[in-house]
Amino acid sequence: MLSDIEIANAATLRPITDVARETLGIEPEHLVPYGHHKAKVDLGYLATLEDRPLGKLVLMTAISPTPAGEGKTTTTVGLTDALHGLGHRAVACLREPSMGPVFGMKGGAAGGGYAQVVPMSDINLAFTGDFNAIAAANNLLAALIDNHVHQGNALDIDVRTVTWKRVVDLNDRALRDITVGLGGVANGFPRQDGFDIVVASELMAIFCLTESWADLKKRIGDIVIGYNRSKQPVTARELDAAGAMTVLLRDALAPNLVQTLEGAPAFVHGGPFANIAHGCSSVVATRSALRLADIVVTEAGFGADLGAEKFVDIKCRKSGLRPDAAVVVATVRALKYHGGVAVADLGEEDVAAVERGMENLRRHLRNIREVFGVPVVVAVNRFPADTESEMEKVVDLCAEEGVQAFAATHFADGGDGAISLAKGVLSVLDEPSPHEFGFTYDDDLPLAEKVATVARRLYDAEGVSWDAKAERRLARIEAEGYGHLPVCIAKTQYSFSTDPALRGAPSGHTLHVREVRLSAGAGFVVVICGDVMTMPGLPKVPASSRIDLLEDGTIVGLS
Amino acid sequence: MLSDIEIANAATLRPITDVARETLGIEPEHLVPYGHHKAKVDLGYLATLEDRPLGKLVLMTAISPTPAGEGKTTTTVGLTDALHGLGHRAVACLREPSMGPVFGMKGGAAGGGYAQVVPMSDINLAFTGDFNAIAAANNLLAALIDNHVHQGNALDIDVRTVTWKRVVDLNDRALRDITVGLGGVANGFPRQDGFDIVVASELMAIFCLTESWADLKKRIGDIVIGYNRSKQPVTARELDAAGAMTVLLRDALAPNLVQTLEGAPAFVHGGPFANIAHGCSSVVATRSALRLADIVVTEAGFGADLGAEKFVDIKCRKSGLRPDAAVVVATVRALKYHGGVAVADLGEEDVAAVERGMENLRRHLRNIREVFGVPVVVAVNRFPADTESEMEKVVDLCAEEGVQAFAATHFADGGDGAISLAKGVLSVLDEPSPHEFGFTYDDDLPLAEKVATVARRLYDAEGVSWDAKAERRLARIEAEGYGHLPVCIAKTQYSFSTDPALRGAPSGHTLHVREVRLSAGAGFVVVICGDVMTMPGLPKVPASSRIDLLEDGTIVGLS
């Protein structure tokens, strides 16, 4: 089989104006073109659609993944292509890729195989400039903070408490922990600082949760950058930063429209981390898509314990959006992994291990149906090594849970490989839901109780323990009036527990909270359990070393 | 009079596809649109024009400026509008603005008054993403350097000698002098480092001097990032960085087309500093413009002793381009300033001071005509406080030199205010040149002799003195085989000498060289005389505090 970029480079793309008109009924004058195959949809036009009925919203989530990933993005694209092929007005809503992994190890994030969004290299490299706009606005605020201190510090900012970091959209470990302002009086006051990758920034989360320019400016103003010497929060508003930062994000807020390899429309917009942020593409894109299409397929990061939880408890809570169905992506590989098989042996048939590993998937299904109240189907994303017996076992085990499961081969076959999955999703959408949608916890629970509720209801943890410092920080955040916010739990994606080695469906464990951070502009409190990497590093042989430009302008080596 | 952004926001822009077709004969399929009023011109299309005859090239340069600037950009736009109005196929080639001054103090750089390129706010803010692409490529190389050292340092890079800095397109003094790689083993090896503003990067200079993707990749590969422990240069090529960096710059290399307020075409592409780099917009844009138009007006940074010198000795030498005429922008203010008037008193009529200050302009005219061999006219950019007697004096004094001078009021009047200037330029272009084009020095002179020649011929300096370290560095660069490169002299723009307080036309002074840097990819040796700021800071009240987004999406407060 060809590589992702070979497939993408060989594709004949249609003008995005044609795709927009024919698939979503958007006339060219409502598009802001970026070249011939990417466009932003004008926000003024989208505002005129507010009276249209909403389409159905399908959430793509997953089993607790193996390190290789189980294929949520490809399944989102494949399902959308299948629905498109069946004549439905369907659209995918995806996150924008970060350039960090593109040049590092993991590669791009525009799908893969025959389930990709295109133009693949554009989408993976700077795209329409959204991440650069976010980085510029983020770094302008950082510069304004240090400048404010340098110029007299009228707000009496305590530089030891500044938590607002600078960002760059690359993997660059040397920037994790730095000292700035060295070199004498002209260069400001020295302080410890660091860079995060842009997708880990609070501004990225804000961007993805906001509804409008006015709301964006309000949220940016609410950002707490640190504290003054009287221990009061200092906001971006007090630094007169919100207006200019919003101006920098003005054009970026319009959602980006591209096409799949099969000509279905896709919004690719925003891309926050799924650990210290909520891991979903933008509310603007989802909401716009729901006004334009009958079925919207959107993915949330990591496994369902993290991604679906944050989709429901953060994105849906704040936006009023509601999923009509969820698809859980599972693989035979992941099931065997949770059934105890070593990574090196995952290519060997092991039906018993699949059966053992089902306990992981079973808990995700329970959470989605019983906690979130969302109807669910399983997509078994088929890999070449998977055997018939293994595939059948997954389908049978799901049936025992009363859940339909469908083998999907979209990676190799495009939309045709996801036709039965699509029909399954349609059948669920047609039926009245047996469940009532609900959040994991209510707004008015104390923050610690919110964490405890998620740990108990979703992770089957026995309890929560707190580092003393984290507990104090939580109390202070509550005292400052942020207790009504939802929590955003950052933990490993590989286990329901905080121990990535604890596969399957562990019970009775303790969720240990190491650190708490306030994201006042995004509107959530980050609860960090375990190590969280907000600035990745490059591997020994970075992917960038294989990427090249041929003399005719062809890009090679992207993955 | 309205502010720049009020004028720009009130303008009715034509679709850039119409401007391209009607003014330059470019069909829409050869454009890569960025919205409806900005486009890149496809490089493949431009390559098909190589057999077309070249238009005439007019270089816009200036008297040694006052701190307020004398209006080269507005005069470039005004002259282009006037030529356009007179029915000529004229195009302006301008530098892209950096966001640093936009949010700092100086404001944007898209012209001013009724001599602007539009869409003004787009051009001043990220535009088509070129600077972000340059920053990403620059910072990828920086990350690859630190990663290489972290992963075993097979090239034996001496981290103390790494000169490749990271960049950001903001004014951020706290990043001038930093320590990176702190925090322990996982974060790499600590070293002293710093950020420059993106326009000060060697990569920006490379971008503006390159001819094609292949040439770009070659030049990037040639970049010397520092030295190994055996004191041999280490290049970006050895770090396997050139391919991925070129990929990041692939789309950016196509020139950006916009329009003036009067509908004339303008290429706005690239924008290197005029001190440590050569200060001109891209060769790709100039060359393309010359194939598409009859007259191309392009500006070079600072006064003619720096900007025109680098345009000739670096840009023309490397590209083969030749200016057919030069326009020197002078103002009554600047002449009085060089005549010894204090900045606070420049608003008062003082014809005698104008006469005294003429010695500055006279030397620039001599240099352009006698050293570069380029025919010249003077544009007297009129300010409201200038009196008739002062204006007449300038015209008369220039006439004594055998140079035509024209009052220009394009800032207030648009192209109509530059009609007589345009006619003067046309008359010069129509006549055979009495001079022969020449460089200030030959390639094969030793580097120190090149510097001495510029100092003697253009600055009327008595000699050159060298810091011992700079002298050693120069010898080493020469020994490494870079002696054939031109020199790029970084000195104050306010004087022919290195003392900004020495106005007029000082003679007999000594050019003191403090530092020498190799820009092997750009292809010049930077010779630093005096302080050079490569990362500006923000003022006490940054311009960003006045910039805001209204609810309808209107940007206000840009200047």
CSV table of N, CA and C in Angstrom, one decimal, chain B residues 4-61:
chain,number,residue,atom,x,y,z
B,4,ASP,N,-4.7,56.6,9.3
B,4,ASP,CA,-4.4,55.6,8.2
B,4,ASP,C,-5.4,54.5,8.2
B,5,ILE,N,-5.8,54.0,9.3
B,5,ILE,CA,-6.7,52.8,9.3
B,5,ILE,C,-8.1,53.3,9.0
B,6,GLU,N,-8.5,54.5,9.4
B,6,GLU,CA,-9.8,55.0,9.0
B,6,GLU,C,-9.9,55.1,7.4
B,7,ILE,N,-8.8,55.7,6.8
B,7,ILE,CA,-8.8,55.8,5.4
B,7,ILE,C,-8.8,54.4,4.7
B,8,ALA,N,-8.0,53.4,5.3
B,8,ALA,CA,-8.0,52.1,4.7
B,8,ALA,C,-9.3,51.4,4.9
B,9,ASN,N,-9.9,51.5,6.1
B,9,ASN,CA,-11.2,50.8,6.3
B,9,ASN,C,-12.3,51.4,5.5
B,10,ALA,N,-12.2,52.7,5.1
B,10,ALA,CA,-13.3,53.3,4.3
B,10,ALA,C,-13.1,53.0,2.8
B,11,ALA,N,-12.0,52.4,2.4
B,11,ALA,CA,-11.7,52.2,1.0
B,11,ALA,C,-12.5,51.0,0.5
B,12,THR,N,-13.0,51.1,-0.8
B,12,THR,CA,-13.6,50.0,-1.4
B,12,THR,C,-12.6,49.3,-2.3
B,13,LEU,N,-12.3,48.1,-1.9
B,13,LEU,CA,-11.2,47.3,-2.5
B,13,LEU,C,-11.8,46.5,-3.7
B,14,ARG,N,-11.1,46.4,-4.8
B,14,ARG,CA,-11.5,45.6,-5.9
B,14,ARG,C,-11.0,44.1,-5.6
B,15,PRO,N,-11.7,43.2,-6.2
B,15,PRO,CA,-11.2,41.8,-6.0
B,15,PRO,C,-9.8,41.7,-6.6
B,16,ILE,N,-8.9,41.0,-5.9
B,16,ILE,CA,-7.5,41.0,-6.4
B,16,ILE,C,-7.4,40.3,-7.7
B,17,THR,N,-8.3,39.4,-8.0
B,17,THR,CA,-8.3,38.8,-9.4
B,17,THR,C,-8.5,39.8,-10.5
B,18,ASP,N,-9.4,40.8,-10.2
B,18,ASP,CA,-9.6,41.8,-11.2
B,18,ASP,C,-8.4,42.7,-11.3
B,19,VAL,N,-7.8,43.1,-10.2
B,19,VAL,CA,-6.6,44.0,-10.2
B,19,VAL,C,-5.5,43.2,-11.0
B,20,ALA,N,-5.3,42.0,-10.7
B,20,ALA,CA,-4.2,41.2,-11.4
B,20,ALA,C,-4.4,41.1,-12.9
B,21,ARG,N,-5.7,40.9,-13.3
B,21,ARG,CA,-5.9,40.8,-14.7
B,21,ARG,C,-5.8,42.1,-15.4
B,22,GLU,N,-6.4,43.1,-14.8
B,22,GLU,CA,-6.5,44.4,-15.5
B,22,GLU,C,-5.2,45.2,-15.5
B,23,THR,N,-4.4,45.1,-14.4
B,23,THR,CA,-3.2,45.9,-14.3
B,23,THR,C,-2.0,45.1,-14.8
B,24,LEU,N,-2.0,43.8,-14.6
B,24,LEU,CA,-0.7,43.0,-15.0
B,24,LEU,C,-1.0,41.9,-15.9
B,25,GLY,N,-2.2,41.7,-16.3
B,25,GLY,CA,-2.5,40.6,-17.3
B,25,GLY,C,-2.4,39.2,-16.7
B,26,ILE,N,-2.5,39.1,-15.4
B,26,ILE,CA,-2.4,37.8,-14.8
B,26,ILE,C,-3.8,37.2,-14.7
B,27,GLU,N,-4.1,36.0,-15.3
B,27,GLU,CA,-5.4,35.4,-15.2
B,27,GLU,C,-5.6,34.8,-13.8
B,28,PRO,N,-6.8,34.7,-13.4
B,28,PRO,CA,-7.1,34.2,-12.0
B,28,PRO,C,-6.5,32.8,-11.7
B,29,GLU,N,-6.4,31.9,-12.7
B,29,GLU,CA,-5.8,30.6,-12.4
B,29,GLU,C,-4.4,30.6,-12.0
B,30,HIS,N,-3.7,31.7,-12.3
B,30,HIS,CA,-2.3,31.9,-11.9
B,30,HIS,C,-2.1,32.5,-10.5
B,31,LEU,N,-3.3,32.8,-9.9
B,31,LEU,CA,-3.2,33.3,-8.5
B,31,LEU,C,-3.6,32.3,-7.5
B,32,VAL,N,-2.9,32.4,-6.3
B,32,VAL,CA,-3.3,31.6,-5.2
B,32,VAL,C,-4.0,32.6,-4.2
B,33,PRO,N,-5.3,32.6,-4.1
B,33,PRO,CA,-6.0,33.6,-3.3
B,33,PRO,C,-5.8,33.4,-1.8
B,34,TYR,N,-5.6,34.4,-1.1
B,34,TYR,CA,-5.7,34.4,0.4
B,34,TYR,C,-6.8,35.4,0.7
B,35,GLY,N,-8.0,35.0,0.8
B,35,GLY,CA,-9.2,35.9,0.9
B,35,GLY,C,-9.4,36.5,-0.5
B,36,HIS,N,-10.1,37.6,-0.5
B,36,HIS,CA,-10.5,38.2,-1.8
B,36,HIS,C,-9.6,39.3,-2.2
B,37,HIS,N,-8.7,39.8,-1.4
B,37,HIS,CA,-8.0,41.0,-1.7
B,37,HIS,C,-6.5,40.8,-1.5
B,38,LYS,N,-6.0,39.6,-1.3
B,38,LYS,CA,-4.6,39.2,-1.3
B,38,LYS,C,-4.5,38.0,-2.1
B,39,ALA,N,-3.3,37.8,-2.8
B,39,ALA,CA,-3.1,36.6,-3.5
B,39,ALA,C,-1.6,36.4,-3.7
B,40,LYS,N,-1.2,35.2,-3.7
B,40,LYS,CA,0.2,34.9,-4.2
B,40,LYS,C,0.1,34.6,-5.7
B,41,VAL,N,1.2,35.0,-6.4
B,41,VAL,CA,1.2,34.7,-7.8
B,41,VAL,C,2.0,33.4,-7.9
B,42,ASP,N,1.4,32.4,-8.6
B,42,ASP,CA,2.0,31.1,-8.7
B,42,ASP,C,3.4,31.1,-9.3
B,43,LEU,N,4.3,30.4,-8.6
B,43,LEU,CA,5.7,30.5,-9.1
B,43,LEU,C,5.9,29.8,-10.4
B,44,GLY,N,5.1,28.7,-10.7
B,44,GLY,CA,5.2,28.0,-11.9
B,44,GLY,C,4.8,29.0,-13.1
B,45,TYR,N,3.8,29.8,-12.9
B,45,TYR,CA,3.4,30.7,-13.9
B,45,TYR,C,4.5,31.8,-14.1
B,46,LEU,N,5.0,32.3,-13.0
B,46,LEU,CA,6.1,33.3,-13.1
B,46,LEU,C,7.3,32.7,-13.9
B,47,ALA,N,7.5,31.4,-13.7
B,47,ALA,CA,8.7,30.8,-14.5
B,47,ALA,C,8.5,30.9,-16.0
B,48,THR,N,7.2,30.9,-16.4
B,48,THR,CA,6.9,30.9,-17.8
B,48,THR,C,7.2,32.3,-18.4
B,49,LEU,N,7.4,33.3,-17.6
B,49,LEU,CA,7.6,34.7,-18.1
B,49,LEU,C,9.1,35.1,-18.4
B,50,GLU,N,10.0,34.1,-18.2
B,50,GLU,CA,11.4,34.4,-18.2
B,50,GLU,C,11.9,35.0,-19.5
B,51,ASP,N,11.1,34.8,-20.6
B,51,ASP,CA,11.6,35.4,-21.9
B,51,ASP,C,11.1,36.8,-22.1
B,52,ARG,N,10.2,37.2,-21.3
B,52,ARG,CA,9.7,38.6,-21.5
B,52,ARG,C,10.7,39.6,-21.2
B,53,PRO,N,10.6,40.8,-21.9
B,53,PRO,CA,11.6,41.9,-21.7
B,53,PRO,C,11.4,42.4,-20.3
B,54,LEU,N,12.4,43.0,-19.7
B,54,LEU,CA,12.3,43.5,-18.3
B,54,LEU,C,11.8,45.0,-18.4
B,55,GLY,N,11.0,45.3,-17.4
B,55,GLY,CA,10.6,46.7,-17.3
B,55,GLY,C,11.7,47.5,-16.7
B,56,LYS,N,11.4,48.8,-16.5
B,56,LYS,CA,12.4,49.7,-15.9
B,56,LYS,C,12.3,49.6,-14.3
B,57,LEU,N,13.5,49.6,-13.7
B,57,LEU,CA,13.5,49.5,-12.2
B,57,LEU,C,13.9,50.8,-11.6
B,58,VAL,N,13.0,51.3,-10.7
B,58,VAL,CA,13.2,52.6,-10.0
B,58,VAL,C,13.4,52.3,-8.5
B,59,LEU,N,14.6,52.7,-8.0
B,59,LEU,CA,14.9,52.4,-6.6
B,59,LEU,C,14.5,53.7,-5.8
B,60,MET,N,13.7,53.4,-4.8
B,60,MET,CA,13.3,54.5,-3.9
B,60,MET,C,14.3,54.5,-2.7
B,61,THR,N,15.0,55.6,-2.5
B,61,THR,CA,15.9,55.6,-1.3
B,61,THR,C,15.8,57.0,-0.7
